[in-house]
Tab-separated table of C-alpha atoms and ligand atoms in Angstrom:
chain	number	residue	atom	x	y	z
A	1	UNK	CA	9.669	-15.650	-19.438
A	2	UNK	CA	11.434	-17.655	-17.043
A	3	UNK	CA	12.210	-17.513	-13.107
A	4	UNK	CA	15.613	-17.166	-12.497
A	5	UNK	CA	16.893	-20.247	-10.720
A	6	UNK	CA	18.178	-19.356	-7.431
A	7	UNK	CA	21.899	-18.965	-8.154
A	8	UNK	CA	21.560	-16.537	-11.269
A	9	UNK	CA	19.008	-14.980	-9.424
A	10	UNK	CA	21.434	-14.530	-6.806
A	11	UNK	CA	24.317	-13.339	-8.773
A	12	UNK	CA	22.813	-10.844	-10.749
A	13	UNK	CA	20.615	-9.449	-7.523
A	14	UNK	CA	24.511	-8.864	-6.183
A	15	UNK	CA	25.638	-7.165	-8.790
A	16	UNK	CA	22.515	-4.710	-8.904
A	17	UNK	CA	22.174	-4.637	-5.712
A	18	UNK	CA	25.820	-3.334	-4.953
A	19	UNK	CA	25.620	-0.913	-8.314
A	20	UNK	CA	22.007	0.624	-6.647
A	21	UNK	CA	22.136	0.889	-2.876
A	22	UNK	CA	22.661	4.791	-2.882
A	23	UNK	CA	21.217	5.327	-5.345
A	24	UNK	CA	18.042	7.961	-4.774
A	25	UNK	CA	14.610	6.484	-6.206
A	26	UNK	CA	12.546	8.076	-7.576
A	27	UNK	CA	9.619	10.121	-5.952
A	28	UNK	CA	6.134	10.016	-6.339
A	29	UNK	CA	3.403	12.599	-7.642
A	30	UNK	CA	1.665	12.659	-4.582
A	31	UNK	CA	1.900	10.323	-1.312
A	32	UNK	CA	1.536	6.778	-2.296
A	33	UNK	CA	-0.524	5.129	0.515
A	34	UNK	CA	-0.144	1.181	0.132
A	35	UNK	CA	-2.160	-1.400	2.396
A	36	UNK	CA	-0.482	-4.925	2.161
A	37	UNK	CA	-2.870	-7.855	3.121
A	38	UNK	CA	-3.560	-11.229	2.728
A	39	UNK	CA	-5.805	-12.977	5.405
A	40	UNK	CA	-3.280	-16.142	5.619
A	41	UNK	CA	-0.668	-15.512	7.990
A	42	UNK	CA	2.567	-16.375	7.762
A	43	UNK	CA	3.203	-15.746	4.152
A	44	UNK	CA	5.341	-12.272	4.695
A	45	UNK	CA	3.419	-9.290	4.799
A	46	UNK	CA	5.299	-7.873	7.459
A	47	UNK	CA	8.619	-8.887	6.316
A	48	UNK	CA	7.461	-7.218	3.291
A	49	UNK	CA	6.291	-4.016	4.670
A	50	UNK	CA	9.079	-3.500	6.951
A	51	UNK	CA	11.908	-4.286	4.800
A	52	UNK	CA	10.356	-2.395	1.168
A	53	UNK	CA	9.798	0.617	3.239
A	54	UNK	CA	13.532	0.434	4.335
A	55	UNK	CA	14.805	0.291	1.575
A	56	UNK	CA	12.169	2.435	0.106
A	57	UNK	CA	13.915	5.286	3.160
A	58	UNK	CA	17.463	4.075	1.901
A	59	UNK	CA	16.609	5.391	-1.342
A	60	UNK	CA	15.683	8.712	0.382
A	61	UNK	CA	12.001	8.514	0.190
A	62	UNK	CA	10.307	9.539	3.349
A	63	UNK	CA	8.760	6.485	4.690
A	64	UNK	CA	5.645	6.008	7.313
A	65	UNK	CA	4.683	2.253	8.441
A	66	UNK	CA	1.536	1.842	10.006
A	67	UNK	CA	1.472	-1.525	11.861
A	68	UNK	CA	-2.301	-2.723	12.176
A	69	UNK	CA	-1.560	-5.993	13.489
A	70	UNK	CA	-2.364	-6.474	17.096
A	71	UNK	CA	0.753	-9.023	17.270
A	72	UNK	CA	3.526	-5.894	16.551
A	73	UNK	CA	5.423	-7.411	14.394
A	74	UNK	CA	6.500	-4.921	11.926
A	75	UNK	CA	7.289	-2.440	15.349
A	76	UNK	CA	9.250	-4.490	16.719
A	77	UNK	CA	11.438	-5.454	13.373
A	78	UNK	CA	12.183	-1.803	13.766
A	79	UNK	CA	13.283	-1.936	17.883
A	80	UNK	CA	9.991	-0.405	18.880
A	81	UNK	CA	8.956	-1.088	23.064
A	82	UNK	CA	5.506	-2.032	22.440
A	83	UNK	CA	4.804	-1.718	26.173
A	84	UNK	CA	6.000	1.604	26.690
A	85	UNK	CA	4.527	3.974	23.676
A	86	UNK	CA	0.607	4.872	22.794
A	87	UNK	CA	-0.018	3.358	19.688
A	88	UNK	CA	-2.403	2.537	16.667
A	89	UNK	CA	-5.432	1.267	19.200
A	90	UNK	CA	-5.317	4.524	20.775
A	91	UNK	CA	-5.257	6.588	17.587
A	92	UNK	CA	-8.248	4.486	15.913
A	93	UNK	CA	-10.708	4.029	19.311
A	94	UNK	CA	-9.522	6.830	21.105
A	95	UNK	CA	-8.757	9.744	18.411
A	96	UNK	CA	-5.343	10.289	19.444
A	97	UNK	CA	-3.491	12.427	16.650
A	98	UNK	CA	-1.400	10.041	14.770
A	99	UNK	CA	1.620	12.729	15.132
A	100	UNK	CA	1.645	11.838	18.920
A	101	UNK	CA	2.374	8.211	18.363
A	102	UNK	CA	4.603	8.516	15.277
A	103	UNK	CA	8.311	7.431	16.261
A	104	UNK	CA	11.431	7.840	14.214
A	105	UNK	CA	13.400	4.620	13.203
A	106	UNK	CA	16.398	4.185	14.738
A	107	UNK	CA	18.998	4.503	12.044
A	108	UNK	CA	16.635	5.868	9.150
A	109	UNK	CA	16.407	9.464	8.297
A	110	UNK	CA	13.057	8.730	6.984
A	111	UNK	CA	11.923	6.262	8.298
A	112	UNK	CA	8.826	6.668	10.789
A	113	UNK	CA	6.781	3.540	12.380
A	114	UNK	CA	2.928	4.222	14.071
A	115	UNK	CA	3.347	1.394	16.270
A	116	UNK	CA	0.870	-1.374	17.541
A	117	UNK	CA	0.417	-1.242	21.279
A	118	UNK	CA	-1.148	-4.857	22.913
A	119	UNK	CA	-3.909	-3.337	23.289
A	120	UNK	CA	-4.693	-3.125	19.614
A	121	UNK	CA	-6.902	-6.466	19.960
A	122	UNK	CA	-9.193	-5.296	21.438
A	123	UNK	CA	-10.136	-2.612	18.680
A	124	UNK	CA	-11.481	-4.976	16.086
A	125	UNK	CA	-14.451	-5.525	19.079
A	126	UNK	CA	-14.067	-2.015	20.250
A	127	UNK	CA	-14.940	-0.704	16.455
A	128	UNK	CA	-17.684	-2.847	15.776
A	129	UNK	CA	-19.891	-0.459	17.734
A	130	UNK	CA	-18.329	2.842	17.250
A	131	UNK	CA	-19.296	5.309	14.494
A	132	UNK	CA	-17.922	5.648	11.231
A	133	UNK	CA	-15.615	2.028	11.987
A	134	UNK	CA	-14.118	1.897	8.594
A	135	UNK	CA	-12.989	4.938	8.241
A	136	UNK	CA	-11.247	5.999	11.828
A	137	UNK	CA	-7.403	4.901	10.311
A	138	UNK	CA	-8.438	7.000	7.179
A	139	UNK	CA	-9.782	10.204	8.887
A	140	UNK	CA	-6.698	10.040	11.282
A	141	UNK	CA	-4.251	9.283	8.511
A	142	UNK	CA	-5.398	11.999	6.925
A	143	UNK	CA	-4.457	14.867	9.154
A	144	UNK	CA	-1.318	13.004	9.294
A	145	UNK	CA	-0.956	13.531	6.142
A	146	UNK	CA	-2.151	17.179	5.632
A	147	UNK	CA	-0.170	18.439	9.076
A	148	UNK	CA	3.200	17.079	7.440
A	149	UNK	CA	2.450	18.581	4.303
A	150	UNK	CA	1.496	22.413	6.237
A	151	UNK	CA	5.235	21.891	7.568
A	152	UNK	CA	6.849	20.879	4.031
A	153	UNK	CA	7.485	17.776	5.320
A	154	UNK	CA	5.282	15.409	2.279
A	155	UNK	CA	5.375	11.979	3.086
A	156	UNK	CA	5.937	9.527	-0.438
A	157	UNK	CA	5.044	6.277	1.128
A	158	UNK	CA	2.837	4.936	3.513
A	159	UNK	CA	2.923	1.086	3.971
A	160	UNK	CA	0.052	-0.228	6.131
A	161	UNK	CA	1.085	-3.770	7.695
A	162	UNK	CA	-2.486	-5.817	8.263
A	163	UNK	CA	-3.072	-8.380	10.508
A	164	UNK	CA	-4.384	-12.002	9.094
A	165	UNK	CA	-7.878	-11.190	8.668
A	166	UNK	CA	-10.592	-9.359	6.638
A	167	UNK	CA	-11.579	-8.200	10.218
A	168	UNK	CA	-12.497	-4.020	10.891
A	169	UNK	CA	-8.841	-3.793	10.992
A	170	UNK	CA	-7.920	-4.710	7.605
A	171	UNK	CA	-10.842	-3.074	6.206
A	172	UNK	CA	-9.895	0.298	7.718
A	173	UNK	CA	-6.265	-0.350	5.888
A	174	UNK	CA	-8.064	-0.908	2.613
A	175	UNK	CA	-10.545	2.167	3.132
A	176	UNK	CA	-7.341	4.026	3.935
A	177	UNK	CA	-5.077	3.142	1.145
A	178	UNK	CA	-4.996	3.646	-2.876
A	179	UNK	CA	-2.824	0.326	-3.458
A	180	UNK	CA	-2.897	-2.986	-2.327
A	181	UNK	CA	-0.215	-5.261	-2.314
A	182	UNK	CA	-0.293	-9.230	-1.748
A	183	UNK	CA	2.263	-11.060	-0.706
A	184	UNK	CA	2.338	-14.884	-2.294
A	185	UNK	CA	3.813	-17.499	-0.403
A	186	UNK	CA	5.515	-20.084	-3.250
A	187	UNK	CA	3.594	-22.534	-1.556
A	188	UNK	CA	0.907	-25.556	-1.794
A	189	UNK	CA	-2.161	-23.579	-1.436
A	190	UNK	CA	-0.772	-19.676	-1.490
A	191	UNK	CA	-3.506	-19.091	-3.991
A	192	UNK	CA	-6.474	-20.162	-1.876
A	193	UNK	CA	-8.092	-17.600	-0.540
A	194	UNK	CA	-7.207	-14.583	-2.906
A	195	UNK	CA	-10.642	-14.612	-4.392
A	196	UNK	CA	-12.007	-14.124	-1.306
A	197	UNK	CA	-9.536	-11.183	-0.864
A	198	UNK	CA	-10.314	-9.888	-3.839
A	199	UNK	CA	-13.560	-10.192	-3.476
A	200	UNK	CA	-13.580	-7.686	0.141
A	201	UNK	CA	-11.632	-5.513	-2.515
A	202	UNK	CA	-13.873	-4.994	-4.555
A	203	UNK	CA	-17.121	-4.722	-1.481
A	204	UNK	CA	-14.809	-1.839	-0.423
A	205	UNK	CA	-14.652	-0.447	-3.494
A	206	UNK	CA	-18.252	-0.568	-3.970
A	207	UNK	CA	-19.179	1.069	-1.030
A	208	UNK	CA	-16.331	2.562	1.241
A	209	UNK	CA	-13.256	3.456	-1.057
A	210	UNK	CA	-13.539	3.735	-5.275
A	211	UNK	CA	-10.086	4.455	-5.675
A	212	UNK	CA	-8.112	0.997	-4.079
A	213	UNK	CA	-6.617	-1.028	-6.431
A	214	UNK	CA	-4.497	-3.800	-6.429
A	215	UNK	CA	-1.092	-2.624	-7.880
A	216	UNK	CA	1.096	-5.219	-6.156
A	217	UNK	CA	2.222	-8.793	-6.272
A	218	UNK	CA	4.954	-10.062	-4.440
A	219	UNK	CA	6.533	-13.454	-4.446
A	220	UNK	CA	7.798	-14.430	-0.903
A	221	UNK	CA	9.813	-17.413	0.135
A	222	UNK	CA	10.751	-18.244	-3.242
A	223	UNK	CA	12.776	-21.547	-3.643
A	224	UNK	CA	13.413	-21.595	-7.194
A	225	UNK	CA	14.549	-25.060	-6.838
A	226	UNK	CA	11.394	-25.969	-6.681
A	227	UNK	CA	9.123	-27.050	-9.492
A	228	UNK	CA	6.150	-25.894	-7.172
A	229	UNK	CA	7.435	-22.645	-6.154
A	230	UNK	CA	8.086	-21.957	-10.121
A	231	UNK	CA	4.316	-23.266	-10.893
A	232	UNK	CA	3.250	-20.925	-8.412
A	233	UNK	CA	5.071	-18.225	-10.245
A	234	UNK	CA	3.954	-18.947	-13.573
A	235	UNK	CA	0.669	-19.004	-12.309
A	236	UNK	CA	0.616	-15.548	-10.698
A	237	UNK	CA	2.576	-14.307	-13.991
A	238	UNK	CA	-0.414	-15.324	-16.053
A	239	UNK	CA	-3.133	-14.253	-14.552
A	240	UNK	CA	-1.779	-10.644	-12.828
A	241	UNK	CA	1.266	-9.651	-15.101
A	242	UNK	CA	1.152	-6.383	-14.016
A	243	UNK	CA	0.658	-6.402	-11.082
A	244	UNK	CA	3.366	-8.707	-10.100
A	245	UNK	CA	6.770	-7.275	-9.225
A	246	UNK	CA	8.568	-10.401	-11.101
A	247	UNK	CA	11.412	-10.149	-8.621
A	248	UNK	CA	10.589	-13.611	-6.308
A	249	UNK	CA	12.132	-12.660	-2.592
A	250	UNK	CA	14.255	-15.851	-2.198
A	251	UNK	CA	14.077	-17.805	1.331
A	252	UNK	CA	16.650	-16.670	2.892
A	253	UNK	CA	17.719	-17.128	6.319
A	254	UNK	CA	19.283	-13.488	6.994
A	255	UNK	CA	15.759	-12.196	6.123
A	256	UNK	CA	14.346	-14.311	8.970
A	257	UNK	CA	16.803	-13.742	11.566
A	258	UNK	CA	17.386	-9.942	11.504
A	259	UNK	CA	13.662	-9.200	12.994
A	260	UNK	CA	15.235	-11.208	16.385
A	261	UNK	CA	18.202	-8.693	16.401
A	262	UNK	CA	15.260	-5.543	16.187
A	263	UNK	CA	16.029	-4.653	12.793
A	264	UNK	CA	15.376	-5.027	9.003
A	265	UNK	CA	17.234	-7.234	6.709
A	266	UNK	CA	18.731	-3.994	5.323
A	267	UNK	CA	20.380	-3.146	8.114
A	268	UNK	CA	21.201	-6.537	9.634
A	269	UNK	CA	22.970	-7.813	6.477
A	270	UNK	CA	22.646	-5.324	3.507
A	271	UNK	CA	24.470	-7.371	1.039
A	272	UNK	CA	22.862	-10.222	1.743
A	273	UNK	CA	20.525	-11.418	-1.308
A	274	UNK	CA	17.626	-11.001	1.050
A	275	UNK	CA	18.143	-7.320	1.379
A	276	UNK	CA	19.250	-6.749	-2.095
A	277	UNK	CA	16.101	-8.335	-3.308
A	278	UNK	CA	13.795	-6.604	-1.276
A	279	UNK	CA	16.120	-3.221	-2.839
A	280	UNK	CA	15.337	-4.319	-6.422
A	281	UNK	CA	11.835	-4.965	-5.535
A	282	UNK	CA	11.547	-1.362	-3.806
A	283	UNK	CA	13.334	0.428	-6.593
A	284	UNK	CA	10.892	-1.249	-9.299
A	285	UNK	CA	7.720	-0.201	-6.675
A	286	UNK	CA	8.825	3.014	-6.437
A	287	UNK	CA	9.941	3.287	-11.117
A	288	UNK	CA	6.268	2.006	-11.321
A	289	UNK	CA	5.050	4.865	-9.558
A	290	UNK	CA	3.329	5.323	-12.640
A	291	UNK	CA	2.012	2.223	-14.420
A	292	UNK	CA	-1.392	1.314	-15.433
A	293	UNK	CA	-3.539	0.288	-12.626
A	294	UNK	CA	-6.259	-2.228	-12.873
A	295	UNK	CA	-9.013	-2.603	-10.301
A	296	UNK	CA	-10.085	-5.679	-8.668
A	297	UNK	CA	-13.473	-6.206	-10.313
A	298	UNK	CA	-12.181	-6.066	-13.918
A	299	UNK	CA	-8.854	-8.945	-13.200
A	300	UNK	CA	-10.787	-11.228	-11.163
B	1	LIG	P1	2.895	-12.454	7.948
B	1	LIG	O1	3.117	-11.038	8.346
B	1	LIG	O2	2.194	-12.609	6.624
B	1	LIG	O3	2.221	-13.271	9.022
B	1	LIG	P2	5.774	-12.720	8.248
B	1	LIG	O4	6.328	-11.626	7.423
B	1	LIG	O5	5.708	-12.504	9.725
B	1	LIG	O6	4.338	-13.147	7.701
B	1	LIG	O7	6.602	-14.036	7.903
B	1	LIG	C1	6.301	-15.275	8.524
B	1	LIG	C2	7.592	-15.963	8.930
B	1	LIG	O8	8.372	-16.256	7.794
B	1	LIG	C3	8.465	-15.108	9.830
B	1	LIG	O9	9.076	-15.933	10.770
B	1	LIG	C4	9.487	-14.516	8.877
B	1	LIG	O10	10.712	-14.228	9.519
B	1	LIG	C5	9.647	-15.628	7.869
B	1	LIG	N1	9.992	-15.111	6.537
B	1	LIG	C6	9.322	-14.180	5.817
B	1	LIG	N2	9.919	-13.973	4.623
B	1	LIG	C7	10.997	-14.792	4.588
B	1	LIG	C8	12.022	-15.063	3.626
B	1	LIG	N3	12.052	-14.444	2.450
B	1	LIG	N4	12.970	-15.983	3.948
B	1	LIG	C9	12.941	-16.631	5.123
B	1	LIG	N5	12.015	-16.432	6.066
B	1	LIG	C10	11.045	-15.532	5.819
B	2	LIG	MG1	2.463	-10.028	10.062
């Protein structure tokens, strides 16, 4: 199997994507909780939390983002003040009920956002001495959870957004989560360091949470023009092919502008291949609700 080079890719994505935006996805058996990390930065694991989740609450799936990163990214792709709200630091050092920090999306039925505050950096030093440090996020997420569900109000998707680190923070994601996803920069190099990921996997799942697994491959930046970013591709195909959602998430400058303007590529330019990508690539996450999962330990 091939990549599609960038202007088939591009053509068909249109044509799907313009067939598929209302169309309702479908929902899961029971809230999906999904941590997305990779300790390189810059390789779009907030892009790609923010804007599947989007579209993930376009195709009327109720939708919580947790941003763990200290920097805020993924709150302020959705307009979030990060000065003036209590956020995820006070929740995990300070036991604030998640409810009390939760904030609807502007322009997203259901769409919420547990925003990072500043202060957020100082709780990977903060946890290192406090009891029970990997599992604050999952105790807390928890009766999240369990409150909504008391007022008929199940969440299907929870995408955790992890700073670029295998720090306390990331690790409380993972404890948290059933799924991991990894974003893949098409890049010189985007596979260095993956064994190391995988390798805190499967420490977690040793001793701190059995049940994550890594479900989820994405393919960011893709330049299909490239014979690296396809090498990359056929790489990640052969080793992980099922994990990987074999829809590469072109470079595309709409994708990188629309955080500037507060929003998500699906809002800032819907029929833009950017955002009709990251639609394909929700709908499949969400039709592979599903699929076989393998853990860590036995692809690695
Ligand atoms: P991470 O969260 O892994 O550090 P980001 O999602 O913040 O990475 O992405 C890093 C940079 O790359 C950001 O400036 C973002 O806007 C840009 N970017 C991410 N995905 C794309 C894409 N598909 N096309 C163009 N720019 C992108
Ligand atoms: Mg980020």
């Amino acid at each position: 199997m091939s990549v599609p080079r960038e202007t088939s890719g591009e053509k068909s994505s249109r044509v799907i994507g313009t067939r598929r935006l209302k169309e309702p996805m479908p929902k899961p058996i029971k809230t999906r909780i999904f941590t997305v990390a990779n300790q390189k930065g810059g390789v779009g694991k907030t892009t790609s939390a923010v804007n599947v989740a989007a579209a993930l609450a376009m195709g009327g799936l109720r939708t919580l983002v947790i941003d763990l990163d200290p920097q805020g990214n993924a709150s302020t792709a959705f307009s979030i003040d990060r000065d003036a709200v209590a956020g995820m630091y006070e929740v995990i050092t300070r036991d604030l009920p998640m409810n009390d920090v939760v904030i609807k999306v502007n322009g997203f039925p259901h769409l919420e956002c547990a925003p990072a505050t500043q202060s957020l950096a100082n709780a990977e030093v903060e946890l290192v001495s406090m009891v029970g440090r990997e599992v604050r996020l999952k105790k807390a997420l928890n009766n999240f959870l369990q409150e909504r569900a008391n007022n008929g109000e199940r969440i299907d998707y929870v995408i955790i957004d992890c700073p670029p680190s295998l720090g306390l923070l990331t690790i409380n994601a993972l404890v948290s989560a059933e799924e991991l996803m990894i974003p893949i920069q098409c890049e010189y190099y985007s596979l260095e360091g993956l064994a190391l990921l995988l390798h805190t996997v499967s420490l977690v799942q040793e001793h701190l949470n059995p049940h994550i697994r890594l479900t989820t491959i994405l393919l960011t930046m893709f330049d299909g023009r490239t014979r690296l970013a396809n090498d990359v591709a056929a790489n990640v195909r052969q080793h992980y092919p099922n994990e990987l959602i074999d829809i590469p998430i072109p470079r595309a400058v709409r994708i990188s502008e629309a955080p500037s303007y507060g929003q998500t590529v699906m809002t800032y330019d819907p029929l833009s291949n950017g955002a009709q990508t990251y639609m394909a690539v929700a709908r499949e996450i969400a039709n592979r609700g599903a699929a076989v999962i393998h853990t860590a330990k036995e692809i690695s």
